[in-house]
Structures are given as structure tokens and as C-alpha cells.
């Protein structure tokens, strides 16, 4: 079995089942040696909690990367999630350039907006700074809001295939290679993901669950990266990640006390079994 060494760069929300506390177990379950570079440490995520603590680790990131370089440590893949500042984007660009093995893959989840609006910490200069990192990556995983911001397209809550086609055209024209565009809904009862791979565009439509859950983007992206690094193509990885995320949400429904995330841990056996089957 392939045993890739992947570096994931994002924050640690100590409670909340998102960012690194989702990426580390999911990638590990997928069979990858998972190394981490935390961009910040929070007591909880910011979606619904109040009074949370926050420690910015920007000043530590270059020294950590320099130590790895000195030790000759390099990675088969680098996967970024939430980055807290323009400076952190620049640090990640240096890591992409200096700490990858030959043929290593880069994955960028821009993690900066949803439902038509930027997260409160970000602004348009941040979006513009994200563009070189995003369009230079091997695989990108934006949601619709992020794709619109990065392509200077107006965001629409309702749309048709022509609108999505224009967004995809703009992303490819800007340099995007493999695109995983999530949360694309053409019918009320379903949603799906569009995959652009080797110039081909395919749509995987799946069940839509009305309940919004924090951290599902991180769960999805981590499952995708894990499957992709196991040798699945982008479309099959996108399908498996979608099914795993839906199962994680379903396993959380009915538990009103678990409002802050999804019980993805309970769906890990499904992910492991599906990955094992594809290798038979």
C-alpha cells in the first residue's frame, strides 16, 4: 500500500471537529503519515462559541519550516485549509517551493467564505493574495462563494449550468488544473460536486441534508485528499468524500447537544472500508 507523507497547514480549534482536529484523524485513517503545521490555536472554533481563546502562530511558522529544511524533511503532498493572514499565505508559498519531494501534489482549500460572504476576518486584499496560491496548486477545493470571489464573478443563490460553466471557465483560464467545486445545487432535494480533471467536467449529485453543520468543508477536503493520495482519481475521490461527509452528518442528526460539528469519527469505518475495496 502507498504510504504518503502529507503536510497539512491550518489552524487547531481544540474543540469543534474542524481544521486540524478533523484533518489529522481523517488523513491518518486514509493511511497517510500526517504531519501538521498549525497556523493558530483556538480553544474552540468561532461558529457559535463566545469568549474563545486565540493564539496566532504566524511568527512560529517560518522557524518550523526552516528546521524541517535543515533536517532534510520533505513531503509527498501539502494540503492547506484556513490561513489567517496574507503573511501566512506567503509562508505557505515558500513551503510549497522548498519542502516538497519531486512530483509532490499541492491541495488548496481556500477556506475563507460561504453563503455569499467572506468570513469576518478577511477582506478583498486577502482574496487577491490567495489567488496565486490557489491557481498555482495542483488541486483546488473551493465552495461556490470562494470560486466566485476568486474569479470576480457575482455570487448567486439560484443559478443554472451556464453560470457554473462560466465560473469553471474562468478558473481554468486563470491556471486551475484539477478543480473540485463543492455545494453545487440544481434541484432542491439534492446537491453535488463538480470535478474538472484532465479537461473533463463531471457532476456527482448526492442527497442534500438541510441541517447546516460547522466543519463539513474540512471533513470533505480531508477525505478527498486522503482518497486521492491512495491512488483514486479526482472524481472517485470526490464521490467518496461526499458520501463520507453525508454519512457524518446523518450520524449527527437527532443529537441537539452536538450542534458544533459532525460526528465524522463514527463514519471513519466506512471511509476505511471504501478505501480498502478500491485497492482490491
Tab-separated table of C-alpha atoms in Angstrom:
chain	number	residue	atom	x	y	z
A	1	UNK	CA	0.000	0.000	0.000
A	2	UNK	CA	1.154	3.507	-0.808
A	3	UNK	CA	2.242	5.375	2.332
A	4	UNK	CA	2.459	9.099	1.538
A	5	UNK	CA	3.791	11.748	3.892
A	6	UNK	CA	1.379	14.686	3.788
A	7	UNK	CA	1.724	18.068	5.459
A	8	UNK	CA	-1.488	19.884	6.303
A	9	UNK	CA	-1.380	23.567	7.218
A	10	UNK	CA	-4.359	25.084	9.041
A	11	UNK	CA	-5.480	26.149	12.490
A	12	UNK	CA	-6.179	23.986	15.524
A	13	UNK	CA	-9.608	24.518	17.028
A	14	UNK	CA	-9.149	22.366	20.113
A	15	UNK	CA	-12.895	21.681	20.364
A	16	UNK	CA	-15.173	21.742	17.355
A	17	UNK	CA	-14.281	18.946	14.897
A	18	UNK	CA	-12.839	21.150	12.191
A	19	UNK	CA	-9.496	22.213	10.699
A	20	UNK	CA	-6.608	20.126	12.075
A	21	UNK	CA	-8.727	18.192	14.569
A	22	UNK	CA	-10.589	16.814	11.533
A	23	UNK	CA	-7.740	16.644	9.029
A	24	UNK	CA	-5.327	14.698	11.225
A	25	UNK	CA	-7.610	11.736	12.063
A	26	UNK	CA	-9.198	11.553	8.612
A	27	UNK	CA	-5.900	11.592	6.726
A	28	UNK	CA	-4.436	9.098	9.192
A	29	UNK	CA	-7.429	6.794	8.711
A	30	UNK	CA	-6.806	7.031	4.966
A	31	UNK	CA	-3.330	5.619	5.533
A	32	UNK	CA	-1.211	8.750	5.203
A	33	UNK	CA	1.589	9.811	7.513
A	34	UNK	CA	0.097	13.128	8.553
A	35	UNK	CA	2.329	15.988	9.605
A	36	UNK	CA	0.888	19.300	10.750
A	37	UNK	CA	1.809	22.964	10.724
A	38	UNK	CA	-0.684	24.885	12.893
A	39	UNK	CA	-1.382	28.459	11.831
A	40	UNK	CA	-3.181	29.309	15.088
A	41	UNK	CA	-4.577	27.646	18.201
A	42	UNK	CA	-8.133	28.355	19.350
A	43	UNK	CA	-9.937	26.917	22.351
A	44	UNK	CA	-12.961	26.320	20.095
A	45	UNK	CA	-13.950	27.298	16.603
A	46	UNK	CA	-15.694	30.636	16.126
A	47	UNK	CA	-19.047	29.385	14.847
A	48	UNK	CA	-21.397	29.802	17.770
A	49	UNK	CA	-18.984	29.798	20.697
A	50	UNK	CA	-18.259	33.007	22.601
A	51	UNK	CA	-15.231	34.006	24.635
A	52	UNK	CA	-12.902	31.625	22.807
A	53	UNK	CA	-9.137	31.994	23.100
A	54	UNK	CA	-6.938	32.632	20.072
A	55	UNK	CA	-3.182	32.454	19.654
A	56	UNK	CA	-1.661	33.423	16.310
A	57	UNK	CA	1.291	31.196	15.362
A	58	UNK	CA	2.466	33.156	12.322
A	59	UNK	CA	5.792	34.006	13.966
A	60	UNK	CA	6.489	30.314	14.632
A	61	UNK	CA	5.726	29.002	11.161
A	62	UNK	CA	8.957	30.085	9.353
A	63	UNK	CA	11.159	28.668	12.118
A	64	UNK	CA	9.334	25.328	11.995
A	65	UNK	CA	9.715	25.174	8.211
A	66	UNK	CA	13.406	26.133	8.484
A	67	UNK	CA	14.017	23.311	10.944
A	68	UNK	CA	12.385	20.818	8.605
A	69	UNK	CA	14.525	22.070	5.718
A	70	UNK	CA	17.672	21.701	7.826
A	71	UNK	CA	16.693	18.148	8.730
A	72	UNK	CA	16.020	17.255	5.104
A	73	UNK	CA	12.318	16.657	5.715
A	74	UNK	CA	10.136	16.830	2.613
A	75	UNK	CA	6.563	15.879	1.802
A	76	UNK	CA	4.668	13.930	-0.852
A	77	UNK	CA	1.744	16.334	-0.575
A	78	UNK	CA	0.891	19.646	1.058
A	79	UNK	CA	-2.737	20.461	1.880
A	80	UNK	CA	-3.812	23.863	3.139
A	81	UNK	CA	-7.018	24.887	4.847
A	82	UNK	CA	-7.799	28.010	6.844
A	83	UNK	CA	-4.947	30.522	6.739
A	84	UNK	CA	-5.316	33.544	8.976
A	85	UNK	CA	-3.488	36.305	7.104
A	86	UNK	CA	-1.799	37.419	3.913
A	87	UNK	CA	1.561	36.777	5.557
A	88	UNK	CA	0.605	33.165	6.195
A	89	UNK	CA	-0.243	32.764	2.512
A	90	UNK	CA	3.297	33.902	1.698
A	91	UNK	CA	4.793	31.422	4.170
A	92	UNK	CA	2.803	28.613	2.572
A	93	UNK	CA	4.054	29.620	-0.879
A	94	UNK	CA	7.628	29.261	0.398
A	95	UNK	CA	6.818	25.832	1.828
A	96	UNK	CA	5.321	24.753	-1.499
A	97	UNK	CA	8.577	25.797	-3.174
A	98	UNK	CA	11.067	24.346	-0.701
A	99	UNK	CA	9.667	21.344	1.177
A	100	UNK	CA	8.116	19.141	-1.475
A	101	UNK	CA	9.529	15.955	-2.914
A	102	UNK	CA	9.668	15.607	-6.711
A	103	UNK	CA	6.151	15.121	-8.113
A	104	UNK	CA	4.563	16.103	-4.787
A	105	UNK	CA	0.983	17.352	-5.052
A	106	UNK	CA	-0.427	20.554	-3.597
A	107	UNK	CA	-4.038	20.906	-2.467
A	108	UNK	CA	-5.626	24.252	-1.583
A	109	UNK	CA	-8.952	24.645	0.169
A	110	UNK	CA	-9.270	28.467	0.283
A	111	UNK	CA	-11.478	28.294	3.410
A	112	UNK	CA	-12.393	31.965	3.504
A	113	UNK	CA	-16.088	32.383	2.679
A	114	UNK	CA	-19.503	30.738	2.479
A	115	UNK	CA	-23.109	31.600	1.709
A	116	UNK	CA	-22.119	34.616	-0.369
A	117	UNK	CA	-19.941	36.398	2.193
A	118	UNK	CA	-16.333	36.423	3.360
A	119	UNK	CA	-15.574	35.289	6.886
A	120	UNK	CA	-15.362	38.344	9.133
A	121	UNK	CA	-11.569	38.236	9.477
A	122	UNK	CA	-10.969	38.521	5.713
A	123	UNK	CA	-11.195	41.263	3.070
A	124	UNK	CA	-10.591	41.621	-0.670
A	125	UNK	CA	-6.818	42.160	-0.320
A	126	UNK	CA	-6.733	38.709	1.306
A	127	UNK	CA	-8.737	37.257	-1.599
A	128	UNK	CA	-6.310	38.776	-4.102
A	129	UNK	CA	-3.334	37.416	-2.137
A	130	UNK	CA	-4.912	33.955	-2.185
A	131	UNK	CA	-5.173	33.874	-5.982
A	132	UNK	CA	-1.520	32.952	-6.805
A	133	UNK	CA	-1.511	30.167	-4.188
A	134	UNK	CA	-4.898	28.896	-5.317
A	135	UNK	CA	-4.393	28.969	-9.071
A	136	UNK	CA	-0.891	27.539	-8.761
A	137	UNK	CA	-1.980	24.443	-6.833
A	138	UNK	CA	-2.402	21.003	-8.369
A	139	UNK	CA	-5.879	20.526	-6.881
A	140	UNK	CA	-8.252	23.205	-5.577
A	141	UNK	CA	-11.375	22.683	-3.466
A	142	UNK	CA	-13.471	25.869	-3.348
A	143	UNK	CA	-17.118	26.185	-2.487
A	144	UNK	CA	-19.290	28.341	-4.743
A	145	UNK	CA	-18.762	31.557	-2.756
A	146	UNK	CA	-14.982	31.154	-2.810
A	147	UNK	CA	-14.989	30.320	-6.519
A	148	UNK	CA	-16.956	33.498	-7.232
A	149	UNK	CA	-14.593	35.664	-5.199
A	150	UNK	CA	-11.511	34.178	-6.826
A	151	UNK	CA	-12.900	34.622	-10.350
A	152	UNK	CA	-14.535	38.045	-9.824
A	153	UNK	CA	-17.963	36.602	-10.507
A	154	UNK	CA	-21.118	37.836	-8.744
A	155	UNK	CA	-22.473	35.325	-6.247
A	156	UNK	CA	-25.978	33.965	-6.876
A	157	UNK	CA	-28.116	31.824	-4.603
A	158	UNK	CA	-30.020	30.454	-7.575
A	159	UNK	CA	-28.310	29.701	-10.862
A	160	UNK	CA	-28.182	27.450	-13.895
A	161	UNK	CA	-25.492	25.368	-15.538
A	162	UNK	CA	-24.387	28.255	-17.755
A	163	UNK	CA	-23.479	30.293	-14.668
A	164	UNK	CA	-21.400	27.438	-13.232
A	165	UNK	CA	-19.769	26.863	-16.620
A	166	UNK	CA	-18.583	30.474	-16.708
A	167	UNK	CA	-17.056	30.156	-13.226
A	168	UNK	CA	-15.246	26.970	-14.259
A	169	UNK	CA	-14.056	28.596	-17.488
A	170	UNK	CA	-12.615	31.495	-15.506
A	171	UNK	CA	-10.860	29.224	-13.051
A	172	UNK	CA	-9.265	27.206	-15.831
A	173	UNK	CA	-8.235	30.364	-17.700
A	174	UNK	CA	-6.522	31.597	-14.518
A	175	UNK	CA	-4.487	28.387	-14.278
A	176	UNK	CA	-6.547	25.998	-12.147
A	177	UNK	CA	-5.741	22.385	-13.010
A	178	UNK	CA	-7.901	19.906	-11.119
A	179	UNK	CA	-10.989	21.603	-9.652
A	180	UNK	CA	-13.341	20.237	-7.009
A	181	UNK	CA	-16.242	22.705	-6.819
A	182	UNK	CA	-18.489	21.805	-3.894
A	183	UNK	CA	-22.056	22.624	-2.913
A	184	UNK	CA	-23.498	22.945	-6.420
A	185	UNK	CA	-27.272	22.604	-6.289
A	186	UNK	CA	-29.562	22.361	-9.303
A	187	UNK	CA	-32.530	20.682	-7.552
A	188	UNK	CA	-33.956	21.425	-4.085
A	189	UNK	CA	-33.630	17.884	-2.781
A	190	UNK	CA	-30.048	17.271	-3.925
A	191	UNK	CA	-26.666	18.942	-4.079
A	192	UNK	CA	-23.360	17.875	-5.530
A	193	UNK	CA	-19.784	18.453	-6.563
A	194	UNK	CA	-18.336	19.286	-9.964
A	195	UNK	CA	-14.965	17.769	-10.791
A	196	UNK	CA	-12.708	19.112	-13.515
A	197	UNK	CA	-9.941	16.614	-14.240
A	198	UNK	CA	-7.799	16.274	-17.375
A	199	UNK	CA	-10.062	18.741	-19.154
A	200	UNK	CA	-13.226	16.734	-18.429
A	201	UNK	CA	-16.104	18.020	-16.303
A	202	UNK	CA	-18.282	15.645	-14.317
A	203	UNK	CA	-21.020	16.201	-11.738
A	204	UNK	CA	-21.702	13.932	-8.781
A	205	UNK	CA	-25.181	14.551	-7.413
A	206	UNK	CA	-25.999	13.319	-3.938
A	207	UNK	CA	-28.503	13.638	-1.116
A	208	UNK	CA	-28.928	17.080	0.397
A	209	UNK	CA	-29.360	17.441	4.155
A	210	UNK	CA	-30.892	20.714	5.239
A	211	UNK	CA	-29.102	20.936	8.556
A	212	UNK	CA	-26.040	23.154	8.270
A	213	UNK	CA	-23.041	21.790	10.157
A	214	UNK	CA	-19.797	23.512	11.026
A	215	UNK	CA	-16.628	21.873	9.735
A	216	UNK	CA	-18.113	19.799	6.924
A	217	UNK	CA	-15.883	21.553	4.389
A	218	UNK	CA	-12.814	20.428	6.340
A	219	UNK	CA	-14.197	16.905	6.652
A	220	UNK	CA	-14.863	16.780	2.922
A	221	UNK	CA	-11.492	18.193	1.857
A	222	UNK	CA	-9.557	15.902	4.193
A	223	UNK	CA	-11.400	12.811	2.961
A	224	UNK	CA	-10.809	13.867	-0.632
A	225	UNK	CA	-7.070	14.355	-0.100
A	226	UNK	CA	-6.808	11.026	1.720
A	227	UNK	CA	-8.566	9.149	-1.074
A	228	UNK	CA	-6.614	10.920	-3.809
A	229	UNK	CA	-3.301	10.081	-2.176
A	230	UNK	CA	-4.368	6.436	-2.003
A	231	UNK	CA	-4.478	6.400	-5.803
A	232	UNK	CA	-8.116	7.165	-6.582
A	233	UNK	CA	-8.745	9.656	-9.369
A	234	UNK	CA	-10.259	13.045	-8.605
A	235	UNK	CA	-13.835	12.089	-9.482
A	236	UNK	CA	-13.854	8.898	-7.427
A	237	UNK	CA	-12.175	10.745	-4.545
A	238	UNK	CA	-14.804	13.482	-4.740
A	239	UNK	CA	-17.621	10.903	-4.680
A	240	UNK	CA	-16.187	9.080	-1.684
A	241	UNK	CA	-15.573	12.323	0.197
A	242	UNK	CA	-19.172	13.413	-0.460
A	243	UNK	CA	-20.604	10.096	0.728
A	244	UNK	CA	-18.401	10.173	3.837
A	245	UNK	CA	-19.487	13.736	4.650
A	246	UNK	CA	-23.178	12.895	4.184
A	247	UNK	CA	-22.791	9.859	6.454
A	248	UNK	CA	-21.065	12.029	9.066
A	249	UNK	CA	-23.973	14.481	9.023
A	250	UNK	CA	-26.560	11.692	9.160
A	251	UNK	CA	-24.801	10.218	12.185
A	252	UNK	CA	-25.163	13.583	13.938
A	253	UNK	CA	-28.838	14.208	13.216
A	254	UNK	CA	-31.091	13.953	16.249
A	255	UNK	CA	-28.414	14.970	18.736
A	256	UNK	CA	-29.245	18.584	19.500
A	257	UNK	CA	-26.390	18.816	22.008
A	258	UNK	CA	-23.908	18.188	19.193
A	259	UNK	CA	-24.547	21.444	17.337
A	260	UNK	CA	-20.906	22.465	16.872
A	261	UNK	CA	-19.733	19.845	14.362
A	262	UNK	CA	-20.391	16.429	12.860
A	263	UNK	CA	-19.594	13.011	14.265
A	264	UNK	CA	-17.196	12.134	11.471
A	265	UNK	CA	-15.360	9.696	13.753
A	266	UNK	CA	-18.369	7.377	13.636
A	267	UNK	CA	-18.124	7.276	9.827
A	268	UNK	CA	-14.407	6.507	9.668
A	269	UNK	CA	-15.021	2.730	9.367
A	270	UNK	CA	-16.989	3.451	6.176
A	271	UNK	CA	-14.108	5.515	4.786
A	272	UNK	CA	-11.511	2.879	5.645
A	273	UNK	CA	-13.626	0.079	4.129
A	274	UNK	CA	-14.238	2.033	0.917
A	275	UNK	CA	-10.544	2.802	0.520
A	276	UNK	CA	-9.626	-0.842	1.115
A	277	UNK	CA	-12.129	-2.020	-1.521
A	278	UNK	CA	-10.683	0.226	-4.214
A	279	UNK	CA	-7.292	-1.454	-3.785
A	280	UNK	CA	-8.615	-4.998	-4.332
